Tab-separated table of C-alpha atoms and ligand atoms in Angstrom:
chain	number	residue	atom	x	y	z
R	1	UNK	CA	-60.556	82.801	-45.883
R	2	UNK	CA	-59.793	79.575	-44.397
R	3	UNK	CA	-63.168	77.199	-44.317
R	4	UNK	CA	-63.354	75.478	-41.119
R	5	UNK	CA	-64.171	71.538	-40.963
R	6	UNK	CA	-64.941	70.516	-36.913
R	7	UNK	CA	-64.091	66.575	-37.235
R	8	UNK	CA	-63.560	65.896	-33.357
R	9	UNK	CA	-64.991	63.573	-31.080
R	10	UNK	CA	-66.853	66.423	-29.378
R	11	UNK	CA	-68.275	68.946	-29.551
R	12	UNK	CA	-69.352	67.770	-33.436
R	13	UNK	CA	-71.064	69.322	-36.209
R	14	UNK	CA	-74.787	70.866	-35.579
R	15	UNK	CA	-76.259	70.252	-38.936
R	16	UNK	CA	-78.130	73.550	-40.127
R	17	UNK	CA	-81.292	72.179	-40.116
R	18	UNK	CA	-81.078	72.220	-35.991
R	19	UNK	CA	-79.108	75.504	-35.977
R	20	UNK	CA	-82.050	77.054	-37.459
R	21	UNK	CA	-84.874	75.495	-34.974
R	22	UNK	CA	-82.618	77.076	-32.036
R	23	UNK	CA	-82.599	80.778	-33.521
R	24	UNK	CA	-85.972	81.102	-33.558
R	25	UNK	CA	-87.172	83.952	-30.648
R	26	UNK	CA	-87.019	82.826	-26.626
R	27	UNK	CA	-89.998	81.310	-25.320
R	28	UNK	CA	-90.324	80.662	-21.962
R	29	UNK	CA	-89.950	77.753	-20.538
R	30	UNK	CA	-92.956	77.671	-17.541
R	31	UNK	CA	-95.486	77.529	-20.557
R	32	UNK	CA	-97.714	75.066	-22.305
R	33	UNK	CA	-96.129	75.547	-25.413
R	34	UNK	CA	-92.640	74.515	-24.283
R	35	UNK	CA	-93.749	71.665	-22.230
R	36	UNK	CA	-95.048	69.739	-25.701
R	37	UNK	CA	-91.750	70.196	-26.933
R	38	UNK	CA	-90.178	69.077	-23.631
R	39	UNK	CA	-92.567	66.114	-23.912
R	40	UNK	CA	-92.303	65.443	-27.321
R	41	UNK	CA	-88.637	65.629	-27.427
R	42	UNK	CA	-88.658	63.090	-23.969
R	43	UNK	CA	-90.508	60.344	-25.863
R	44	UNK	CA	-88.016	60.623	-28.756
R	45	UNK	CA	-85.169	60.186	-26.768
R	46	UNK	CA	-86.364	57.235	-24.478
R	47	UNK	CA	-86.582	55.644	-28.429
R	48	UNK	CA	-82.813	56.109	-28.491
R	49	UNK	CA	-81.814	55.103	-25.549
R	50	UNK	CA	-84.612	51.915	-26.098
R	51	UNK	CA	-85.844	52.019	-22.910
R	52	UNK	CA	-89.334	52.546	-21.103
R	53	UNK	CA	-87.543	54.089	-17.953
R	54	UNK	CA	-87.745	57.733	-17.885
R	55	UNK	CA	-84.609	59.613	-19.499
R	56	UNK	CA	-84.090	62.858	-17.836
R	57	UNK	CA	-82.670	66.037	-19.382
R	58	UNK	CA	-79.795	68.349	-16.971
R	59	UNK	CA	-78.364	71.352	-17.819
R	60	UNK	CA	-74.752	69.924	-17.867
R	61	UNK	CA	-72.584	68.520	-19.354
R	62	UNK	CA	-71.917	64.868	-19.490
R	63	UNK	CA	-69.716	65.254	-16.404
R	64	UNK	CA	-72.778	66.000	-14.444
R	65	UNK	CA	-74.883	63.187	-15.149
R	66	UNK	CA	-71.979	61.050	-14.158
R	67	UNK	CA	-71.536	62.512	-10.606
R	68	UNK	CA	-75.506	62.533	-10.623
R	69	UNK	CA	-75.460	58.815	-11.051
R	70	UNK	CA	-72.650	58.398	-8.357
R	71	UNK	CA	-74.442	60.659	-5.892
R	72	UNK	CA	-78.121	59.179	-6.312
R	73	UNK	CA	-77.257	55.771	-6.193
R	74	UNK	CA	-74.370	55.405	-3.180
R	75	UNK	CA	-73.543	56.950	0.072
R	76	UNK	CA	-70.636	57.523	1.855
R	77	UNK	CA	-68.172	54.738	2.422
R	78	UNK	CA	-70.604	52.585	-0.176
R	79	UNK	CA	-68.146	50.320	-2.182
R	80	UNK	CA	-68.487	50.796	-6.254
R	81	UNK	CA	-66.150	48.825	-8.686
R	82	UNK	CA	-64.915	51.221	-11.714
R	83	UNK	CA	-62.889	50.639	-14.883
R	84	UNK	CA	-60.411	52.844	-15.716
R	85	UNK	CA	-59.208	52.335	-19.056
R	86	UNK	CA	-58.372	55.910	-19.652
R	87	UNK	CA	-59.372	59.694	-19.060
R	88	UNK	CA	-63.238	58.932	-18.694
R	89	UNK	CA	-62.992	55.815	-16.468
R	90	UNK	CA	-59.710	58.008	-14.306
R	91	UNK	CA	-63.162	60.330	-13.567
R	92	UNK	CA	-65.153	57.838	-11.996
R	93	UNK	CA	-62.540	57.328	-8.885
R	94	UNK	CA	-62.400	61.177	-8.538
R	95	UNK	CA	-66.089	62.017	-8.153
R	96	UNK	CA	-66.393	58.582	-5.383
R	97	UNK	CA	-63.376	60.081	-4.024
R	98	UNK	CA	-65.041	63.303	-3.354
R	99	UNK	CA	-67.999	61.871	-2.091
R	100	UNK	CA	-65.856	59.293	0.348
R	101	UNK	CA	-66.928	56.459	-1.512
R	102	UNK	CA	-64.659	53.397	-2.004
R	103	UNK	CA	-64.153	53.264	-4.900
R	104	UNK	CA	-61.954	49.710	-6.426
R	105	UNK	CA	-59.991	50.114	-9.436
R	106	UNK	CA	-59.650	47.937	-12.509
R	107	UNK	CA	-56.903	49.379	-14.180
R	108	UNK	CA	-56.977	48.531	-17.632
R	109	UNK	CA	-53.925	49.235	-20.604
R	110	UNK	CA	-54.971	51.933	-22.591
R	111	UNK	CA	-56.777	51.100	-25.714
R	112	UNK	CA	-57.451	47.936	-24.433
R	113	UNK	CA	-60.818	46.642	-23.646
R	114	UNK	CA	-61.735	45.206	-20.262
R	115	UNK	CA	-61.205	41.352	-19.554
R	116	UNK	CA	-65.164	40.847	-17.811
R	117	UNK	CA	-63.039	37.860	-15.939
R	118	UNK	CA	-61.513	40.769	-13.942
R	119	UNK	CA	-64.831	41.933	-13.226
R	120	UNK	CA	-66.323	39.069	-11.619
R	121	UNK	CA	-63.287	38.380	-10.016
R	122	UNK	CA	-63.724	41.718	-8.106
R	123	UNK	CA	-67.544	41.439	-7.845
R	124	UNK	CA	-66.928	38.457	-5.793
R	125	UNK	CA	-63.768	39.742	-3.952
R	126	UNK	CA	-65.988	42.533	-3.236
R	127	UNK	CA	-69.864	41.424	-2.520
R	128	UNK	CA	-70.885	44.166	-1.355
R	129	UNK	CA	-70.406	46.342	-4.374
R	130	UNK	CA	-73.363	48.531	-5.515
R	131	UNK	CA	-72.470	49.061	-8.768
R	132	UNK	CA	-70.126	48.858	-12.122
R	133	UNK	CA	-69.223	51.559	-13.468
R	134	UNK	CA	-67.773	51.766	-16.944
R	135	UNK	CA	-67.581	53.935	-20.516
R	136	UNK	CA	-69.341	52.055	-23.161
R	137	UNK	CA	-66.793	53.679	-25.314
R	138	UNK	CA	-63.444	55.359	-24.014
R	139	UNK	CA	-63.041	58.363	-26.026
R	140	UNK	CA	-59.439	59.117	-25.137
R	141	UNK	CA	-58.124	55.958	-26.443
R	142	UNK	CA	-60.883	55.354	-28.793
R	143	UNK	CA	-61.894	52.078	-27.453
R	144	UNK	CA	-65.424	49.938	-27.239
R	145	UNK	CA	-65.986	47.928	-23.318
R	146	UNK	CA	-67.767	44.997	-23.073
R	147	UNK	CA	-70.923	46.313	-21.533
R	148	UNK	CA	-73.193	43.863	-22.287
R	149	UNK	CA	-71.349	41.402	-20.879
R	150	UNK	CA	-70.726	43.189	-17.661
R	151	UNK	CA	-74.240	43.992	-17.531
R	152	UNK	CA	-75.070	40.087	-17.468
R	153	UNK	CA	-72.647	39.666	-14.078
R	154	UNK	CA	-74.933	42.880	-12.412
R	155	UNK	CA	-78.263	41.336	-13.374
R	156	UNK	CA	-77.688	38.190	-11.433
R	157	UNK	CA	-76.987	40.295	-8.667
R	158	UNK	CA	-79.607	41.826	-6.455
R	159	UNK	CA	-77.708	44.895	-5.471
R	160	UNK	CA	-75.260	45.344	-7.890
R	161	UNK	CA	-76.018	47.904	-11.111
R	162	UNK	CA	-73.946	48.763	-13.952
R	163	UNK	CA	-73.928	52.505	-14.528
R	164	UNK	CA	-72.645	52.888	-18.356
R	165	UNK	CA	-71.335	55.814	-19.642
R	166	UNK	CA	-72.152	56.719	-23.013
R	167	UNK	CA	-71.374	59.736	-23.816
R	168	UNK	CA	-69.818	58.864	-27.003
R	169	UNK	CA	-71.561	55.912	-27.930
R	170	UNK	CA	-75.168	56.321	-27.615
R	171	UNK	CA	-76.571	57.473	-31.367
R	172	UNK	CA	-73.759	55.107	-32.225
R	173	UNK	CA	-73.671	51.725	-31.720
R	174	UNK	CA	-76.741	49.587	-30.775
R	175	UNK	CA	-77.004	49.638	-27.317
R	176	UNK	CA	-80.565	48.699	-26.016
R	177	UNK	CA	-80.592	49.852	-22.323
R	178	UNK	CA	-83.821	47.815	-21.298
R	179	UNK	CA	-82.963	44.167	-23.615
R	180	UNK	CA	-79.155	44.512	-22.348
R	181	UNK	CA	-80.381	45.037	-18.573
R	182	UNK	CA	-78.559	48.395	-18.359
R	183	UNK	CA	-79.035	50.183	-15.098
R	184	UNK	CA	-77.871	53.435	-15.718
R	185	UNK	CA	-77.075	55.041	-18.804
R	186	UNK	CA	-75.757	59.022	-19.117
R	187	UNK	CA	-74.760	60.731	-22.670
R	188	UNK	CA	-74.492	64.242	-23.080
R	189	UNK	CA	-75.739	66.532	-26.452
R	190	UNK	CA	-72.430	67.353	-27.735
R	191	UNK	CA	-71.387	64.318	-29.163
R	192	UNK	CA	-73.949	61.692	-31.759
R	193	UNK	CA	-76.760	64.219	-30.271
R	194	UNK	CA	-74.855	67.194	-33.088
R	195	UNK	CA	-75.719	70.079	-30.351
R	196	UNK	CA	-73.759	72.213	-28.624
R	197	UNK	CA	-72.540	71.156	-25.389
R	198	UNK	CA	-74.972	71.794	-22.343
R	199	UNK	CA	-77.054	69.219	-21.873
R	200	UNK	CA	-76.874	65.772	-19.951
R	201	UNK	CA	-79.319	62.707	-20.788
R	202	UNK	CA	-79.636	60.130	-17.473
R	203	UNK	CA	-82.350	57.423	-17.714
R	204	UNK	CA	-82.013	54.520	-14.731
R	205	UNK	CA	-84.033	51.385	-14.539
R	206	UNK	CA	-86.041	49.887	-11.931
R	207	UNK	CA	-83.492	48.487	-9.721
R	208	UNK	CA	-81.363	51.506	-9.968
R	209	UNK	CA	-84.216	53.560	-8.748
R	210	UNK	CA	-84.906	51.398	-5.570
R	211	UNK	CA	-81.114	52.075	-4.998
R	212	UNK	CA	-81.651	55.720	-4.997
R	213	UNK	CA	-84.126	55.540	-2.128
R	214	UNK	CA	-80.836	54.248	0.548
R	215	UNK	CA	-78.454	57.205	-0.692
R	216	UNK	CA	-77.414	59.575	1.545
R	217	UNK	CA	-74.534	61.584	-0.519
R	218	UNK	CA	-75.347	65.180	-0.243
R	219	UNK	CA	-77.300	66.680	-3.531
R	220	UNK	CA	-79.368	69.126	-4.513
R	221	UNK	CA	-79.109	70.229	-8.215
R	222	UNK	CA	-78.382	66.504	-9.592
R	223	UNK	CA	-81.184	65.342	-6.765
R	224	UNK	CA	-82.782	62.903	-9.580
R	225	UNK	CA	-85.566	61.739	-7.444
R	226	UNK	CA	-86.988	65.449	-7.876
R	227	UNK	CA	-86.209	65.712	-11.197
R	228	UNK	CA	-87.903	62.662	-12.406
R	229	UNK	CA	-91.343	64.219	-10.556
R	230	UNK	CA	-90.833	67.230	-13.074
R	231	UNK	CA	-90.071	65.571	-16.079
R	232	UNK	CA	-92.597	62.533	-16.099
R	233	UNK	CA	-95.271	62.784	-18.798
R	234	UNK	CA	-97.766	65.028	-17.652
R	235	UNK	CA	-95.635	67.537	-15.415
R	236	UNK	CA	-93.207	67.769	-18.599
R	237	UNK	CA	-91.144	70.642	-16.925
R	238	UNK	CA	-87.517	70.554	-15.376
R	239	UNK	CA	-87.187	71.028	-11.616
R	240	UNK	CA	-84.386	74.135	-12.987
R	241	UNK	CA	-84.301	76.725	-15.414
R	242	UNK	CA	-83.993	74.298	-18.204
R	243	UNK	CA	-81.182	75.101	-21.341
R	244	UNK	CA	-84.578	75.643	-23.562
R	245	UNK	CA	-82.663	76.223	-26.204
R	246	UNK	CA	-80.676	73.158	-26.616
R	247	UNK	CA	-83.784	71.020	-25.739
R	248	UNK	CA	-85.616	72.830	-28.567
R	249	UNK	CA	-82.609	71.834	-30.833
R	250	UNK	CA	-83.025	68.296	-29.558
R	251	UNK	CA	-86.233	67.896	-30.622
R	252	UNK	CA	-85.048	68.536	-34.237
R	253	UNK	CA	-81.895	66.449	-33.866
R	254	UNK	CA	-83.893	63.554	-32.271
R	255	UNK	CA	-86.482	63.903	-35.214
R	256	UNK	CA	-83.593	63.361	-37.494
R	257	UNK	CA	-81.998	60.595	-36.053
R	258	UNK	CA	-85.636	58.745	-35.916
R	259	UNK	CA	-86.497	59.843	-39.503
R	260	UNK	CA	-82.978	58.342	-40.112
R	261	UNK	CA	-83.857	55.667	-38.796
R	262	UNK	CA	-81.766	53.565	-35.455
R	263	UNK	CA	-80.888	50.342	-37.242
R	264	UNK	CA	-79.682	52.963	-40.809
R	265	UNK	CA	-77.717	55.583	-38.134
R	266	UNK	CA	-76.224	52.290	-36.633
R	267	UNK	CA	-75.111	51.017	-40.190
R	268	UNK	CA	-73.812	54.869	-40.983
R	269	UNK	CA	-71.603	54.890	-38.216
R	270	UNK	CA	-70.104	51.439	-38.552
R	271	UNK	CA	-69.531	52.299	-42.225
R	272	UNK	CA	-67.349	55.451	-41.780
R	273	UNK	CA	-65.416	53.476	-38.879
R	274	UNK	CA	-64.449	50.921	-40.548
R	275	UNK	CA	-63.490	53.050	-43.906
R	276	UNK	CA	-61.261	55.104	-40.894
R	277	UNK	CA	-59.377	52.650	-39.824
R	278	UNK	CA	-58.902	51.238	-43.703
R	279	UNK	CA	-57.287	55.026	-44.479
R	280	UNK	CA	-55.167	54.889	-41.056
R	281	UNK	CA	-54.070	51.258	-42.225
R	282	UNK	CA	-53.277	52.546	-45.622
R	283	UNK	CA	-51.008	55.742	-44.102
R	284	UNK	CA	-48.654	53.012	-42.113
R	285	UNK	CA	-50.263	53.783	-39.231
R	286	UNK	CA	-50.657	52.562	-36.053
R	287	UNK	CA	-54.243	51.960	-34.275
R	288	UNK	CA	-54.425	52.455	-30.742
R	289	UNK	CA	-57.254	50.743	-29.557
R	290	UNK	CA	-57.326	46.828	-29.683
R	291	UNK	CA	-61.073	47.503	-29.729
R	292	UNK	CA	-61.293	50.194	-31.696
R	293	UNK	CA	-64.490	52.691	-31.051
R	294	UNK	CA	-67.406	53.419	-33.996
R	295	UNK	CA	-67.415	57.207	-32.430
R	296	UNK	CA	-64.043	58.022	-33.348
R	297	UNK	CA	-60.345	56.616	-34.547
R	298	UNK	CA	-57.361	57.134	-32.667
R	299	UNK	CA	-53.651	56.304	-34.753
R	300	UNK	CA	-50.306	57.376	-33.489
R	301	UNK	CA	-48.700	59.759	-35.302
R	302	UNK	CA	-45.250	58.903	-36.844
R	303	UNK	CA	-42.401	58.341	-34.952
R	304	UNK	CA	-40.676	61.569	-35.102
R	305	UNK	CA	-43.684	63.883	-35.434
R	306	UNK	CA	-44.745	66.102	-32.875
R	307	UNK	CA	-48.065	65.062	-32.565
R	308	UNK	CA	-48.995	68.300	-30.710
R	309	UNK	CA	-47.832	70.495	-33.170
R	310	UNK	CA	-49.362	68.257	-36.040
R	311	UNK	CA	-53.226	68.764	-35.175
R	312	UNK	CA	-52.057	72.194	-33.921
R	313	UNK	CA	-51.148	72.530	-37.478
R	314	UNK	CA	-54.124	70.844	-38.936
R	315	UNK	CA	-56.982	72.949	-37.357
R	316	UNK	CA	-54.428	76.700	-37.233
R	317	UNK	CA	-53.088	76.291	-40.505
R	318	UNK	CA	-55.464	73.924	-42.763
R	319	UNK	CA	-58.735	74.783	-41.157
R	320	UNK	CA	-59.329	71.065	-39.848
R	321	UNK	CA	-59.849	70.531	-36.181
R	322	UNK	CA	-58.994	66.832	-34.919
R	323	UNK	CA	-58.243	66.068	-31.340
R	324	UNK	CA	-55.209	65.001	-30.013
R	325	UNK	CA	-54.299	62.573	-27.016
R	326	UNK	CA	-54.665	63.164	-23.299
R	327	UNK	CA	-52.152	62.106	-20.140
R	328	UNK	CA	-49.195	59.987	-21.761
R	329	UNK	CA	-50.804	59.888	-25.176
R	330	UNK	CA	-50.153	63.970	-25.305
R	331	UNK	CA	-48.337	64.659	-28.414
R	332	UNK	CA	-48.179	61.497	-29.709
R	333	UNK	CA	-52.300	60.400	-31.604
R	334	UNK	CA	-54.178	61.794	-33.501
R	335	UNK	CA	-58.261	61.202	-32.656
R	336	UNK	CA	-61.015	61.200	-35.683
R	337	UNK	CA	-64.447	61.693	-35.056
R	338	UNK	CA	-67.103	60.063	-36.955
R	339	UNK	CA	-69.738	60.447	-34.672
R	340	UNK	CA	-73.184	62.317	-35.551
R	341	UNK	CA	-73.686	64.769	-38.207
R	342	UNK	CA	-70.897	62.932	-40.415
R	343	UNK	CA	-71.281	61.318	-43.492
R	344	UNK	CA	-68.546	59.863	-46.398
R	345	UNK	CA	-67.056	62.753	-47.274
R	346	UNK	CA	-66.082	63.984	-43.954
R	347	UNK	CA	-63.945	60.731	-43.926
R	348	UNK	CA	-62.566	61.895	-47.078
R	349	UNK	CA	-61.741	65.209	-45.947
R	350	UNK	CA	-60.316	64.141	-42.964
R	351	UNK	CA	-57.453	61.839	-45.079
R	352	UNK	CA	-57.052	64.500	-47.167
R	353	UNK	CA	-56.409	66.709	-44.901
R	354	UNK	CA	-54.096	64.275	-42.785
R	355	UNK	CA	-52.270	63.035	-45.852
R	356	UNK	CA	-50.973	66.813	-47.126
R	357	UNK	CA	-50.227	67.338	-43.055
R	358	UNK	CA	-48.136	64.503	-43.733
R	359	UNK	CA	-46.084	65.604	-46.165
R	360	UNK	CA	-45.587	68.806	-44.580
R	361	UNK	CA	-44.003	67.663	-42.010
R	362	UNK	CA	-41.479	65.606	-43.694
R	363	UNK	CA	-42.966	62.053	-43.433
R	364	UNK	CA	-43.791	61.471	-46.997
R	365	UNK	CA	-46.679	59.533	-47.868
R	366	UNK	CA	-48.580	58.891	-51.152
R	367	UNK	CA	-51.643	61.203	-51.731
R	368	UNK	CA	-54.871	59.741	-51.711
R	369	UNK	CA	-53.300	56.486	-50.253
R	370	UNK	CA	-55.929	56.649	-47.356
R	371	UNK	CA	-58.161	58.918	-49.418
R	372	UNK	CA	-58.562	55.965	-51.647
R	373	UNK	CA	-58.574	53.291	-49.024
R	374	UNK	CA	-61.409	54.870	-47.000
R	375	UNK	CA	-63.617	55.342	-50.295
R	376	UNK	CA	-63.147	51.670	-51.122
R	377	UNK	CA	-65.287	51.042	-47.766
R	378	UNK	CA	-67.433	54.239	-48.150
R	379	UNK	CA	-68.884	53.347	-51.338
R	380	UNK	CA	-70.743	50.301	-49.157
R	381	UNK	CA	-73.042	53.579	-48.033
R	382	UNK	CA	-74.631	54.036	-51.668
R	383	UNK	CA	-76.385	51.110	-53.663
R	384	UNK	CA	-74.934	50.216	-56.666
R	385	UNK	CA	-76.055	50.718	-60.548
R	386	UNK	CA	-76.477	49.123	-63.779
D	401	PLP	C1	-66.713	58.956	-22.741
D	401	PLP	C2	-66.806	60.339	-22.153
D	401	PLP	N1	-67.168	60.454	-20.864
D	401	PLP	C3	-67.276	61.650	-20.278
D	401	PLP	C4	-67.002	62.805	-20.967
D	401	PLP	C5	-67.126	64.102	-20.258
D	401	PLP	O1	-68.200	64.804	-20.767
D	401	PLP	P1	-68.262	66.381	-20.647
D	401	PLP	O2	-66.976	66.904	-21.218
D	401	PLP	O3	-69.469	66.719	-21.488
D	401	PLP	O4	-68.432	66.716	-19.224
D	401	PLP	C6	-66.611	62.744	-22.293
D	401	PLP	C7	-66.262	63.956	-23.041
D	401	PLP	O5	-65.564	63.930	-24.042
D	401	PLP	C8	-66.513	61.472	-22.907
D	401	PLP	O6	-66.146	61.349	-24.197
């Protein structure tokens, strides 16, 4: 037997408690004992997001609420600014691409944040923008964007959103959508939501609604306008089969997070982030974010170790499934999630874990090093005695 230990930035661990809720029996989903769950679960969730737009549940994954809020908001030969700062933001210019829509680049380092200076710059080289689009954390360089501060250059324009991607971020940091002036904001259930991956999350403000009414990009499926009639409070259906399952897990996950409690979750996450980094520190090695994310920690392996082979190694051999790096970062990081269903010891497995990896592959390093470096920061989650 080899126990398994799932400590990467998506899909994360589905604590049992929601496993269970989502193997009880089918119930259909056209009935009025699904749509108080769909309801219920709706209300929840606009507390998360902290917003009193509407936050609409698809049958996706997180991919699809970002070409939903491409295709809603702009039409063809529209002009959208985007930041790509790695994998995530790289998908922005390929769904505008497909949909004709010119899309300008702000090509950021990876693991760097965004300067906002380079935003307004091309905000006013390019007026007539509709939107910013950006990750509110880059998960394939493990990096946190400014989006607050973007979203202050979009609010003092009239039609000009920001359109944040939060996939791995919502659940994690505080990110009020409606006191930040956030447009649009998508996540997706695999991630601080501890589902399985199916489902997409899209809420969009006021002014991001009044865009919708101009676009002319071809949709059908992701047509939001017609999901939004389905989902408000009172119809409390989809427009689609919906994934009843997941949403039925939702509602258990969501009741967690709020029993939990936001500002607590917040202070969780920030906890086992920081005690990450402390352990990578500890190891000798290198961060590589200059912003570093609260969802998950990304360090270079060391020189001379095939990083590929090393969390191939990890999750095959040992049982413990990190990611690795995408694009020119293949081979070379190694990404740790702390994001949802995670808690102090996961940090300490996951050190553990890397340290004997470590050693078996001929970079010696001293055990419980980052063990102990993490738990120095991890022992801020429990009050002390005496
Ligand atoms: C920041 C971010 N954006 C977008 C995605 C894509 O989401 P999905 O794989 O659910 O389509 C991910 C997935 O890891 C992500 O982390």
């Amino acid at each position: 037997m080899l126990k398994q230990y799932l400590l990467s930035p998506g899909p994360t661990a589905v604590p049992e408690r929601v496993l269970l809720r989502m193997a009880a029996p089918m119930i259909h989903h056209r009935t009025p004992q699904f749509s108080a769950i769909f309801a219920e679960t709706k209300l929840m969730l606009e507390q998360v997001f902290q917003t009193k737009n509407d936050v609409l549940t698809l049958a996706s994954s997180g991919s699809g609420a970002m070409e939903s809020a491409v295709i809603n908001l702009l039409s063809p030969s529209d002009t959208m600014i985007y930041v790509n700062a790695g994998k995530f933001g790289e998908r922005w210019g390929k769904i505008a691409a497909k949909y004709n829509i010119n899309a300008v680049e702000i090509k950021v380092e990876w693991g760097e944040a965004v300067d906002v200076s380079a935003i307004e710059a091309a905000l006013e080289a390019n007026p007539e923008a509709k939107g910013v689009f950006v990750q509110a954390s880059e998960t394939s360089t493990t990096t946190e964007q400014p989006i607050r501060e973007i979203a202050q250059l979009t609010g003092r324009r009239d039609n000009c959103v920001i359109v944040v991607d939060a996939i791995t971020a919502l659940g994690v940091i505080d990110m009020p959508m409606d006191a930040w002036g956030l447009d649009v904001v998508v996540s997706g259930s695999q991630k601080a939501f501890m589902l399985p991956p199916g489902l997409a999350f899209i809420a969009l403000s006021d002014k991001a609604w009044k865009m919708t009414e101009a676009s002319t990009c071809q949709k059908f499926y992701f047509d939001l306008a017609n999901e939004r009639k389905n989902q408000v409070a009172g119809k409390d259906t989809t427009a689609w089969t919906p994934a009843a399952s997941l949403i039925i897990g939702l509602n258990e996950v969501l009741k967690m997070m709020l029993e939990e409690g936001l500002d607590n979750l917040y202070t969780r996450h920030q906890i086992l982030a920081k005690a990450t980094r402390a352990g990578v520190e500890a190891l000798g090695l290198k961060l590589i974010s200059s912003s570093p994310a609260t969802s998950a920690t990304g360090a270079y392996v060391p020189e001379g170790v095939n990083g590929g082979a090393f969390v191939k190694y990890l999750r095959d051999t040992m049982g413990v499934t990190f990611a690795g790096g995408q694009d020119h970062l293949k081979g070379k990081i190694v990404r740790i999630a702390h994001l949802g269903y995670y808690d102090v010891f996961d940090i300490c497995t996951a050190f553990s874990a890397i340290e004997i990896a470590l050693n078996r592959f001929g970079y010696p390093v001293q055990m419980g090093a980052g063990v102990g470096a993490a738990q120095a920061v991890l022992a801020e989650r429990f009050p002390e005695q005496g």
